[in-house]
Short mmCIF file of C-alpha atoms and ligand atoms in Angstrom, two decimals:
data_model
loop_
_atom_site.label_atom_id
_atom_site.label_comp_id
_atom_site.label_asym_id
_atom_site.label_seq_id
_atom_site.Cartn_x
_atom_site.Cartn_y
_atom_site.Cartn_z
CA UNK R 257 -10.68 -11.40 25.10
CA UNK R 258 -13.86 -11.48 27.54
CA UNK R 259 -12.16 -13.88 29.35
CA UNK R 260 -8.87 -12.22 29.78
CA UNK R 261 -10.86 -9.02 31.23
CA UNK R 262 -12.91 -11.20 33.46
CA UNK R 263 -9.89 -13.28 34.71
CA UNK R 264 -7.85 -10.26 35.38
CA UNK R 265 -10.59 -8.17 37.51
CA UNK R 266 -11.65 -11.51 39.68
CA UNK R 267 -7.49 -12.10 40.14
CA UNK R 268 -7.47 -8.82 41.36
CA UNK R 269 -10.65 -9.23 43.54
CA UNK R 270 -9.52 -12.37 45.41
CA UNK R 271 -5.60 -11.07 46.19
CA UNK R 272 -7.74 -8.99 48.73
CA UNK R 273 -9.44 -11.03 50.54
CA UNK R 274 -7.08 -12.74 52.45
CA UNK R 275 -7.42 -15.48 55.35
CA UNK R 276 -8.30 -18.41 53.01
CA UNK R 277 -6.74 -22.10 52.48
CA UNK R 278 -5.90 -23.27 49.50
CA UNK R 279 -5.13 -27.18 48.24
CA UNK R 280 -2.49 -28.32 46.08
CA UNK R 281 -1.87 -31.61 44.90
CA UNK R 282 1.97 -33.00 44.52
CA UNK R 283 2.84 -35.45 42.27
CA UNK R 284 6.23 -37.36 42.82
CA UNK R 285 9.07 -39.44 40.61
CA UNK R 286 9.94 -42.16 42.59
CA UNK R 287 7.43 -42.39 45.80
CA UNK R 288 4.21 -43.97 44.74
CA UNK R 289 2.07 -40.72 46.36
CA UNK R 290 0.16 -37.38 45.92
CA UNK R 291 0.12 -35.08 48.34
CA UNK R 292 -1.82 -33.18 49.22
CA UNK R 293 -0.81 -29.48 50.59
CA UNK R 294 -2.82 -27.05 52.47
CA UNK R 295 -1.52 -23.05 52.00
CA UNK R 296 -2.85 -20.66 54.74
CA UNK R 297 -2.49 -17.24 52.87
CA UNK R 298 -2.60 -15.04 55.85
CA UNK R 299 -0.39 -17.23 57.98
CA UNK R 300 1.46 -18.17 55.50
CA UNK R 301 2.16 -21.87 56.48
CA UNK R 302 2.22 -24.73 53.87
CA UNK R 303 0.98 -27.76 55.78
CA UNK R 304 0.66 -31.64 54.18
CA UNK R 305 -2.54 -32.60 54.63
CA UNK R 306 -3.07 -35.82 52.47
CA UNK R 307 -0.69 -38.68 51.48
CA UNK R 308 -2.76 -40.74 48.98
CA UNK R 309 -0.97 -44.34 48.03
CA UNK R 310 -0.97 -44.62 44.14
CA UNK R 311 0.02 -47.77 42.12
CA UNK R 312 2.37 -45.66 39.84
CA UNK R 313 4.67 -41.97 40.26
CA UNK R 314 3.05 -38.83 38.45
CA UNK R 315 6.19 -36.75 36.91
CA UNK R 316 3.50 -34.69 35.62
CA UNK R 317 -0.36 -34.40 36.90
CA UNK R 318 -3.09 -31.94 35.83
CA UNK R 319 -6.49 -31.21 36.56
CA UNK R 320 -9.20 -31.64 33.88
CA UNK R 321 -10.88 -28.18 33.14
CA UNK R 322 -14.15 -29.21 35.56
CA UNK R 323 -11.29 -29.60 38.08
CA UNK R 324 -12.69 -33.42 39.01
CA UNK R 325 -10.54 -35.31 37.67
CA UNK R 326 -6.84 -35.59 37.88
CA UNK R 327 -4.93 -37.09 34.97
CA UNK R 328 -1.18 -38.33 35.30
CA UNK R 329 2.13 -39.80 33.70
CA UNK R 330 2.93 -43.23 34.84
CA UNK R 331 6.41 -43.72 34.68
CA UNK R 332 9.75 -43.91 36.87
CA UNK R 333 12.32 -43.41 34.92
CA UNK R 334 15.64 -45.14 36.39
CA UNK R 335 19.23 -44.30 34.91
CA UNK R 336 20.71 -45.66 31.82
CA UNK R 337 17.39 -47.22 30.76
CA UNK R 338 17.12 -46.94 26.49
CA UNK R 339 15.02 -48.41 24.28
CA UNK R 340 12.18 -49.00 26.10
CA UNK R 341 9.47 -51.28 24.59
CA UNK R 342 6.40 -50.27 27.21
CA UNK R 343 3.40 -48.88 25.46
CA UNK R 344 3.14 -45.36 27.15
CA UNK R 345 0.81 -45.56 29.92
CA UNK R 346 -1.44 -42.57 31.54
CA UNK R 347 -3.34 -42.35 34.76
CA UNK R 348 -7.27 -40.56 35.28
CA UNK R 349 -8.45 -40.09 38.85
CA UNK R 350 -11.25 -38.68 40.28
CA UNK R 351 -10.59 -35.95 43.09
CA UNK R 352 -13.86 -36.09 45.07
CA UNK R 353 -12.49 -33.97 47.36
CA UNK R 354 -8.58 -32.79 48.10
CA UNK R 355 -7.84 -35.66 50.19
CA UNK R 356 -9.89 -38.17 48.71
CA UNK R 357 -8.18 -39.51 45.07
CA UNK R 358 -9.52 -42.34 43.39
CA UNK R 359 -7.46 -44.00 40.69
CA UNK R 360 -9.96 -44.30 38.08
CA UNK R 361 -8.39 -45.86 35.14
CA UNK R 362 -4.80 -46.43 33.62
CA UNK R 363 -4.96 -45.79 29.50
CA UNK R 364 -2.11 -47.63 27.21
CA UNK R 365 -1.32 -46.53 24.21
CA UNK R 366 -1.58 -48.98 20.93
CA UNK R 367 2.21 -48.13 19.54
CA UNK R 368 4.98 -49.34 21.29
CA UNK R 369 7.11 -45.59 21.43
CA UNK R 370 10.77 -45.90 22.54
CA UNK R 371 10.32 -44.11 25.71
CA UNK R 372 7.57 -43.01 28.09
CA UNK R 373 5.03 -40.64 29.39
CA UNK R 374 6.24 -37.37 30.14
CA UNK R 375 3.66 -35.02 29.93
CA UNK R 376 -0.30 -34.50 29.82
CA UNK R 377 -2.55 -32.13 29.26
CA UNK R 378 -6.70 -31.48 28.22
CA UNK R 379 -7.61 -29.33 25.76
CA UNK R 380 -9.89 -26.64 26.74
CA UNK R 381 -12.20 -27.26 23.68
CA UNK R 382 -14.65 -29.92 22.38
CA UNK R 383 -14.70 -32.75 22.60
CA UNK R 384 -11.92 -31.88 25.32
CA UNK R 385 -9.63 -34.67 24.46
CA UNK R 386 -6.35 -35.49 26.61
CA UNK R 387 -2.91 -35.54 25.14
CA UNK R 388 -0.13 -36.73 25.98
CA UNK R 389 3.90 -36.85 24.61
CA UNK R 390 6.26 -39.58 25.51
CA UNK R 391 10.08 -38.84 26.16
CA UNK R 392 13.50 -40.84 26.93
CA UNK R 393 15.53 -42.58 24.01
CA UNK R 394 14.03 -40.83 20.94
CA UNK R 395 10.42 -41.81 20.60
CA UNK R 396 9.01 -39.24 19.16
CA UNK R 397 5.42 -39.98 19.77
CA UNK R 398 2.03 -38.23 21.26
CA UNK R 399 -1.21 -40.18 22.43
CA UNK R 400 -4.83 -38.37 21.96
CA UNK R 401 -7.08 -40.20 24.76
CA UNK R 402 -11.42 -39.32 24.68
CA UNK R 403 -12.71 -38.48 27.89
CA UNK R 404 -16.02 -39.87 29.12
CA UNK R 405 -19.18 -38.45 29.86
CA UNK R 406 -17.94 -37.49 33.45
CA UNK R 407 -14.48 -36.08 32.27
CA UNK R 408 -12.43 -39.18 33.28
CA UNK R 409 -10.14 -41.07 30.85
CA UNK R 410 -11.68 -43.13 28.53
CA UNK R 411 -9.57 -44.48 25.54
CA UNK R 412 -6.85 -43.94 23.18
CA UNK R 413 -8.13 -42.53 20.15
CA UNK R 414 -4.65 -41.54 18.21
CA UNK R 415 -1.08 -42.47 18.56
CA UNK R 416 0.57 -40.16 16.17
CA UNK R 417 4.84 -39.00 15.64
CA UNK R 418 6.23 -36.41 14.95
CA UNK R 419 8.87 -35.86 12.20
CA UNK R 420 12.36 -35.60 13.14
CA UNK R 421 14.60 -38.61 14.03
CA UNK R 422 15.49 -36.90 17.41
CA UNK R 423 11.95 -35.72 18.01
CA UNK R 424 11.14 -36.36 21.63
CA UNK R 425 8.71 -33.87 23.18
CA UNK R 426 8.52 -33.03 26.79
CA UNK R 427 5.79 -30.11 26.70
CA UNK R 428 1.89 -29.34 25.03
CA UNK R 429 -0.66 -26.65 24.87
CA UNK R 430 -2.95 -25.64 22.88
CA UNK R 431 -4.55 -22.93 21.19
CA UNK R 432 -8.03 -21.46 19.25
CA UNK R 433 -7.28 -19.00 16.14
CA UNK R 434 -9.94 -18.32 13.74
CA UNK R 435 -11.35 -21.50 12.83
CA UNK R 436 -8.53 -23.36 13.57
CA UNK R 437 -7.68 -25.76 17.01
CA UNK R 438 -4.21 -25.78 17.49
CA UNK R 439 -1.32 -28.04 19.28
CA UNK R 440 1.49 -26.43 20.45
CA UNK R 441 4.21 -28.99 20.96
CA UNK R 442 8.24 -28.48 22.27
CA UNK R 443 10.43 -30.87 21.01
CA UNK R 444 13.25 -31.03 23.20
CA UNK R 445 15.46 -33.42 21.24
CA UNK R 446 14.49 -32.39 17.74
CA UNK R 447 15.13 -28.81 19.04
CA UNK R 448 11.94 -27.71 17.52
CA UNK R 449 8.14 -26.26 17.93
CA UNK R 450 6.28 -27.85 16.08
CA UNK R 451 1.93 -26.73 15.27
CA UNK R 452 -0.26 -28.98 14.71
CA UNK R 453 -3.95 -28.77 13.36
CA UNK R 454 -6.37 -30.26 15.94
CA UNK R 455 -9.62 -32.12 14.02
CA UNK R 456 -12.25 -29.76 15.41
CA UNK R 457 -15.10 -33.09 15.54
CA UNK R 458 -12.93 -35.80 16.33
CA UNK R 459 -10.07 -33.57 19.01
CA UNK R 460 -6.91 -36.18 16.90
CA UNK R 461 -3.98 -34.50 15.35
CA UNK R 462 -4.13 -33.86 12.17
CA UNK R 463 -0.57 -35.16 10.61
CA UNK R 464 -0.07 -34.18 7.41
CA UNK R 465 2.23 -31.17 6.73
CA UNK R 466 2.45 -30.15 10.96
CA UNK R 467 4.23 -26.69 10.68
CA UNK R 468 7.49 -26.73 12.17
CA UNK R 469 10.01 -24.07 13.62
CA UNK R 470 13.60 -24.35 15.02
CA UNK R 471 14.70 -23.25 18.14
CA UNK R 472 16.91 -20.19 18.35
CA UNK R 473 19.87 -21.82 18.23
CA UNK R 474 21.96 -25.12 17.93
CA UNK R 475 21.23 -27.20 20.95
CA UNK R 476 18.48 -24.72 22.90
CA UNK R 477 16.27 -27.02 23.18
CA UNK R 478 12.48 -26.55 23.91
CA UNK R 479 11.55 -27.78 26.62
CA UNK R 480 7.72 -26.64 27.78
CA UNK R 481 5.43 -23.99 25.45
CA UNK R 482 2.44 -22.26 26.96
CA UNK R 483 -0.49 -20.48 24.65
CA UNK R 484 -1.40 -17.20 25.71
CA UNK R 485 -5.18 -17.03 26.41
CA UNK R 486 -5.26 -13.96 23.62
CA UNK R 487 -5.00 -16.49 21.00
CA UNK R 488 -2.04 -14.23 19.72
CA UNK R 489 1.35 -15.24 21.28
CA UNK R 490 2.76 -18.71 22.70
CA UNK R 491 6.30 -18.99 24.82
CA UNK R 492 8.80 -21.81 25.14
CA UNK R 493 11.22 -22.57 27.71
CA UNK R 494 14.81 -23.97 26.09
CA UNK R 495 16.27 -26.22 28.17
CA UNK R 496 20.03 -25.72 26.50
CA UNK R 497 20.04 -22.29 26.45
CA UNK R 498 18.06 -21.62 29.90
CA UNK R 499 16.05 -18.87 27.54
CA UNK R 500 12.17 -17.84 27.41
CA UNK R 501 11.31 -17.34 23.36
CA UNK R 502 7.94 -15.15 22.62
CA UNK R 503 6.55 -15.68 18.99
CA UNK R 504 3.40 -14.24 18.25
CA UNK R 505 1.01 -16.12 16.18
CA UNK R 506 -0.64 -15.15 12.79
CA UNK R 507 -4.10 -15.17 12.30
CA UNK R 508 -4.31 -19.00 11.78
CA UNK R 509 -2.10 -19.72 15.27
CA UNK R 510 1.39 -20.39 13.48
CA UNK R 511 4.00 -18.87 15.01
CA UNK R 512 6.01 -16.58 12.97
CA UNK R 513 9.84 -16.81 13.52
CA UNK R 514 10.46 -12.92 12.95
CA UNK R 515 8.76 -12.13 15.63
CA UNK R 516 11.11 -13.68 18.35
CA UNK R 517 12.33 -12.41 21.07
CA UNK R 518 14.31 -14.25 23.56
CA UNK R 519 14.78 -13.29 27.09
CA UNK R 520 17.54 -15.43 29.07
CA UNK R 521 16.35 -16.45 32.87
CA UNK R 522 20.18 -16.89 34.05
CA UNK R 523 22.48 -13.74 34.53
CA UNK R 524 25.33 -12.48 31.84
CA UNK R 525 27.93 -14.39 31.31
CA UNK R 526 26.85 -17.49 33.21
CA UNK R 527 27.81 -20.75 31.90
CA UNK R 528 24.99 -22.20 30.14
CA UNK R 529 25.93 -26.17 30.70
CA UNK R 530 25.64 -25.70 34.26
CA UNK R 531 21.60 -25.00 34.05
CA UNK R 532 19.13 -26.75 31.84
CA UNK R 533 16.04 -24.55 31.54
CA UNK R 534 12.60 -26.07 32.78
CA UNK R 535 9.07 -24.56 32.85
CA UNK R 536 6.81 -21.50 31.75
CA UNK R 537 3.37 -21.03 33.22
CA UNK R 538 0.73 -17.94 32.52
CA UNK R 539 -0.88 -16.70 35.96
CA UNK R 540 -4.52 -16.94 35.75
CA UNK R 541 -5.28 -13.42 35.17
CA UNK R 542 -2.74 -13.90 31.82
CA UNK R 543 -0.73 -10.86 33.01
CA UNK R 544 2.36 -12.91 34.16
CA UNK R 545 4.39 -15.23 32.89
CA UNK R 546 6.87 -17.99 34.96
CA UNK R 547 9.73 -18.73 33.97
CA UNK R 548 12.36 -21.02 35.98
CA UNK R 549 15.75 -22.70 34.99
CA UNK R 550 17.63 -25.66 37.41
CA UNK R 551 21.49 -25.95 38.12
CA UNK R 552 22.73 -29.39 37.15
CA UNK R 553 25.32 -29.16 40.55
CA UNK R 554 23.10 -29.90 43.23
CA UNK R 555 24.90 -27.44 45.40
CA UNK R 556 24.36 -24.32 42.90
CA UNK R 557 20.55 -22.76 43.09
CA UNK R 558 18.21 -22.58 40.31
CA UNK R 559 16.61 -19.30 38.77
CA UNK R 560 13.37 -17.95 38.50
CA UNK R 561 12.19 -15.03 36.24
CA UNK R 562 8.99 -13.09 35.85
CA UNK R 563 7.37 -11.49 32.55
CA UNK R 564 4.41 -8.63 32.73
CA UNK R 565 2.54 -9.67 29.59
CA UNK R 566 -0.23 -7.58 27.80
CA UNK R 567 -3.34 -9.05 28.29
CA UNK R 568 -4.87 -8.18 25.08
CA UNK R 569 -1.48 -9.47 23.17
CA UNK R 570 0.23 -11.97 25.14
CA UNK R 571 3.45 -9.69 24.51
CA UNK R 572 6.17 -9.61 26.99
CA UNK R 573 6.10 -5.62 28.34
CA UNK R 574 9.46 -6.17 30.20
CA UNK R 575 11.31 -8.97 32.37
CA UNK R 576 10.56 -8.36 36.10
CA UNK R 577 13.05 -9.65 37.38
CA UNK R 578 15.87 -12.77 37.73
CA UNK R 579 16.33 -14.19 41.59
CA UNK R 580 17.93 -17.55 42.71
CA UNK R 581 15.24 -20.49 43.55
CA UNK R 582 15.89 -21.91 47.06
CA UNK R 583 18.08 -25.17 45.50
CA UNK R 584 18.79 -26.27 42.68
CA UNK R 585 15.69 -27.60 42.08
CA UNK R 586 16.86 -31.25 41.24
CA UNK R 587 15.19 -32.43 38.04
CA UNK R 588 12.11 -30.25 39.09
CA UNK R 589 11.47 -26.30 39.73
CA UNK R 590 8.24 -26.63 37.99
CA UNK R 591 6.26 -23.49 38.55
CA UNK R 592 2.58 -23.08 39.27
CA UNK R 593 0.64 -20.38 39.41
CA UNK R 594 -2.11 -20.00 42.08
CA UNK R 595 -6.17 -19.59 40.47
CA UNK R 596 -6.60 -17.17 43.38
CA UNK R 597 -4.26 -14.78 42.94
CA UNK R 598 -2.14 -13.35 40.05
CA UNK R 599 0.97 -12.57 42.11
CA UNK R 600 1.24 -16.24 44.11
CA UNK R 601 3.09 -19.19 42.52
CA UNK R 602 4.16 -22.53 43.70
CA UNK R 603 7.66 -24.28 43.04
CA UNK R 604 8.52 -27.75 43.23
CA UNK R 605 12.22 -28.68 44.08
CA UNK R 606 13.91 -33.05 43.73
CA UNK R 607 17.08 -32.37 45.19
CA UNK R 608 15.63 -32.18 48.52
CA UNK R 609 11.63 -32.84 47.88
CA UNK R 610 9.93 -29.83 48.98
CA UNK R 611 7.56 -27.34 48.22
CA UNK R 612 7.29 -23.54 48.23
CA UNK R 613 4.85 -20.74 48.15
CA UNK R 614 6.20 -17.72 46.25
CA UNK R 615 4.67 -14.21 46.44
CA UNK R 616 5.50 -11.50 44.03
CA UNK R 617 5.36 -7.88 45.06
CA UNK R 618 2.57 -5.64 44.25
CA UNK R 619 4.62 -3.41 41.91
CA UNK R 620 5.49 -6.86 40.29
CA UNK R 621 9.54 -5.81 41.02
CA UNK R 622 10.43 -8.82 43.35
CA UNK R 623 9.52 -12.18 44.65
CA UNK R 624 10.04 -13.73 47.63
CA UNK R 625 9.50 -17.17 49.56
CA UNK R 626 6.45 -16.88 52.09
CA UNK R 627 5.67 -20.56 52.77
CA UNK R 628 7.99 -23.30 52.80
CA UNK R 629 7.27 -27.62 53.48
CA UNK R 630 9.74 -30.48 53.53
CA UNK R 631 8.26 -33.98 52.23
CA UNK R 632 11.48 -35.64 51.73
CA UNK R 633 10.63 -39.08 50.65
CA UNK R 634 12.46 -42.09 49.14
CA UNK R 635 14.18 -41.33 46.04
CA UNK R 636 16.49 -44.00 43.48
CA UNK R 637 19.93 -42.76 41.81
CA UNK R 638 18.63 -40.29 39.63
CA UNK R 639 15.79 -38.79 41.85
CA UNK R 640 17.38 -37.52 45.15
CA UNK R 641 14.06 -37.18 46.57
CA UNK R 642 11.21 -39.08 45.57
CA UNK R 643 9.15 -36.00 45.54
CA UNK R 644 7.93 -32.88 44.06
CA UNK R 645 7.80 -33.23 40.38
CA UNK R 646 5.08 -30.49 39.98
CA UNK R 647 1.79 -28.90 41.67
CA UNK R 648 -1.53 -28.38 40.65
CA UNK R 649 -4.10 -26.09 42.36
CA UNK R 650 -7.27 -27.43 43.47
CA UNK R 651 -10.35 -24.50 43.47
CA UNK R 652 -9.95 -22.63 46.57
CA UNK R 653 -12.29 -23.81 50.10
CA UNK R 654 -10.13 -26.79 51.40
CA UNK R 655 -11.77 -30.01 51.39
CA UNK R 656 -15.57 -28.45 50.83
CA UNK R 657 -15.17 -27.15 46.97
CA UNK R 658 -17.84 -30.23 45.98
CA UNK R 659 -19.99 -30.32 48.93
CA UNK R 660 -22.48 -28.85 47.06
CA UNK R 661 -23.63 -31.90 45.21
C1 LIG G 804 15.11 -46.43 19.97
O1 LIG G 804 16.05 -45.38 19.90
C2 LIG G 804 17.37 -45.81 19.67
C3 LIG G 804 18.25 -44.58 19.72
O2 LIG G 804 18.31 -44.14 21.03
C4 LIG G 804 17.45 -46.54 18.34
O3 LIG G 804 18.75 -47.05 18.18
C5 LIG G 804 16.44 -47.69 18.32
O4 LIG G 804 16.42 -48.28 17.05
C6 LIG G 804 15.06 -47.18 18.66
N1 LIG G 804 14.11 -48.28 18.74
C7 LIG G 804 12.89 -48.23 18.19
C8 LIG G 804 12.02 -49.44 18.44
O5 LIG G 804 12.51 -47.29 17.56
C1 LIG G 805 30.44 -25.23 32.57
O1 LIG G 805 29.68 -26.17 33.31
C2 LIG G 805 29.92 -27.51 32.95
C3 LIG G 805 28.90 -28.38 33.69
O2 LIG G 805 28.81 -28.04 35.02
C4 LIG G 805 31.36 -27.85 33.27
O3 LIG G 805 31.62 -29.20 32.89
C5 LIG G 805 32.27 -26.91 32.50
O4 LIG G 805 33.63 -27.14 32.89
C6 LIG G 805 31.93 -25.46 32.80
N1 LIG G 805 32.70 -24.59 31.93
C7 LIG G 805 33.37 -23.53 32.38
C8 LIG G 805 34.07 -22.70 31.37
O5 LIG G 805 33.41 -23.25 33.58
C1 LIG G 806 3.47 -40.95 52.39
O1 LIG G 806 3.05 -42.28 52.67
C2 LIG G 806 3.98 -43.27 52.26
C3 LIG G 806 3.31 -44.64 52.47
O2 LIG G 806 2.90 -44.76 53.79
C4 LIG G 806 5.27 -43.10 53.04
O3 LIG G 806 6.22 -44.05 52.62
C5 LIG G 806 5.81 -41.70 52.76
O4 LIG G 806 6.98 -41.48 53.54
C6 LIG G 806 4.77 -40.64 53.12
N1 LIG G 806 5.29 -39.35 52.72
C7 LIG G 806 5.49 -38.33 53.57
C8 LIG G 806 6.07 -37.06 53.03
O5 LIG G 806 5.20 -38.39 54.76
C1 LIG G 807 -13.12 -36.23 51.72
O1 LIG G 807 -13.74 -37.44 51.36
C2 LIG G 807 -13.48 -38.49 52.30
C3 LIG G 807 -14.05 -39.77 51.70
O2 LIG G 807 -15.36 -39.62 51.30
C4 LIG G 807 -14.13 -38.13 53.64
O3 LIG G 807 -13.82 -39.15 54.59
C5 LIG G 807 -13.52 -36.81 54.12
O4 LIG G 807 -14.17 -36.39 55.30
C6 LIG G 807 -13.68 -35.74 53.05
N1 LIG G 807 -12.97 -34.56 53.49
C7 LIG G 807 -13.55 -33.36 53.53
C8 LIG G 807 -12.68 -32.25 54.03
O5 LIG G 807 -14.69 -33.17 53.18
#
């Protein structure tokens, strides 16, 4: 809860100061880059500052919790591809500074899953183990990897599965309740959430009797879940139904299906089949939650929605409010929310490959775009762009944030 308060008051201390830069890195589907993007938040300009050649695409990238390493998926997915034999592979860099991004290490995992990495994350407790969940065809698989004594990838320690036939799982986080470490995972094709134990010594999944809850209805679809830092709520994006579901957690960190409540992110009477929901993100001060949704017709716009959350809860005190994204995102619209201030998000779009800079207002009514950048690449027939899967922000003072050692 100490963290929540602190989080909130230093959010709130830093949207004030203004006339700072502020580095994000981009991670891509088809072009074999990061980028590296440089947001001026007085000026408001978005510039690209870094173009770092890597041996594989990141569809999804994230910064260990010392914020020195960057860990990635290592796939490209190309169309029609099924049954795929690959072990899962994962990526571990070190970011020495925002334009300097060392592949470290690629991990494989020991199964063989039918499909690929889609999605990593660390856990923000010991012994702060990476995860990972592989998607396409059905595989229904996840990968714990140990970290070394610097943070950086160091093995595969579990391959585990999950239980349905369809189970394919595109989204993680995790939680602390009680005594108990928790996984949250969303299991897109087995249209479930499913809780998992985490081995408080070891960081593997414990697999016997995983608690498991449907989605809210035939064919929703969960696509991403994010734990609210309370330790009393978690949300999950459908991708089906374009909804954001709230459950709050009991006292051991299950969620309890009574308690919930669904909020769509596309207006009434829209036709669901034309969006597939994509991603939910907390702001750092744990006041806000993302929410965004993509149009399958390239020339229709995307949505994104905004939720004030109580900070002592994680419950959802009302929707903000439901505008159009600038396209329709592609295969993207991943949202990220800035570490220096509550009310500043980035979005990612693949239709055309660029990335935004969205500012909400200070009543927390509206949203609007402030900074905009093109980095329209090469893309294959399923990517139009070979850009902008999703963003990550790097600790705020340009290139300088490790000068100190
Ligand atoms: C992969 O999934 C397909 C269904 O998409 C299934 O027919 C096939 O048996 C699976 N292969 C393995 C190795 O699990
Ligand atoms: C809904 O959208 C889907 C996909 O774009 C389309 O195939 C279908 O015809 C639409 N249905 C209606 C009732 O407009
Ligand atoms: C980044 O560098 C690669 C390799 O030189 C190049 O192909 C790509 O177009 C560059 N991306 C951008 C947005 O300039
Ligand atoms: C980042 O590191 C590279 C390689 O050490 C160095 O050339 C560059 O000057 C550094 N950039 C900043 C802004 O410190």
């Amino acid at each position: 809860m100490k963290s929540v308060i602190l989080a909130t008051s230093i959010a709130g201390l830093l949207a004030i100061a203004r006339g700072a830069t502020h580095d994000l890195l981009v991670g891509t589907f088809v072009q074999k880059s990061i980028y590296t993007l440089r947001f001026d938040d007085k000026a408001n300009t978005l510039r690209l500052v870094g173009n770092t050649s890597v041996r594989a695409p990141s569809s999804w990238i994230t910064l260990s919790k010392d914020q020195k390493h960057l860990y990635g998926t290592d796939y490209e997915y190309i169309v029609g591809q099924t049954d795929r034999t690959d072990l899962p592979r994962y990526l571990s860099f070190s970011v020495r500074n925002s334009t300097s991004i060392v592949h470290e290490k690629t991990l494989k995992a020991s199964h063989v899953c039918n499909g690929s990495s889609i999605y990593i994350a660390q856990s923000p407790f010991p012994p702060y183990n990476v995860y990972g969940a592989d998607f396409w065809s059905y595989p229904g698989c996840g990968n714990v990897m140990s970290v070394d004594s610097d943070a950086g990838l160091d093995r595969v320690v579990q391959d585990f599965r999950y239980g349905l036939p369809e189970s394919s799982v595109h989204g993680l986080d995790f939680q602390s309740r009680g005594r108990n470490r928790r996984l949250y995972s969303a299991d897109t094709h087995g249209n479930a959430i499913w809780t998992h134990e985490i081995n408080t010594v070891r960081g593997t999944v414990v697999v016997r009797k995983p608690h498991m809850i449907a989605g809210p209805s035939a064919g929703a679809n969960p696509r991403h879940v994010v734990a609210h830092a309370s330790g009393r709520a978690i949300y999950a994006v459908m991708e089906g139904s374009s909804e954001v579901v709230s459950y709050a957690l009991n006292g051991d960190g299950v969620p309890l299906r009574a308690s919930a409540t669904i909020f769509s992110i596309l207006p009434p009477g829209t036709n669901l089949t034309a969006y597939w929901g994509d991603a939910a993100a907390i702001s750092a001060s744990g006041t806000v939650l993302w929410a965004t949704t993509r149009a399958r017709d390239p020339a229709a716009n995307g949505f994104v929605s905004a939720f004030d959350l109580d900070p002592m809860t994680g419950a959802i005190l009302r929707q903000n409010f439901l505008v159009e994204t600038s396209s329709s995102g592609g295969v993207a619209n991943a949202v990220s929310p800035s570490q220096h201030d509550g009310r500043v998000m980035a979005i990612t779009d693949n239709a055309k490959g660029f990335v935004e800079i969205w500012e909400m207002s200070k009543t927390g009514d509206s949203v609007k775009v402030v900074a905009h950048l093109d980095l329209a690449d090469t893309g294959n027939s399923r990517y139009k762009s070979g850009c902008c899967a999703n963003a990550v922000w790097l600790p705020s003072g340009g290139g300088r944030w490790r000068g100190d050692e």
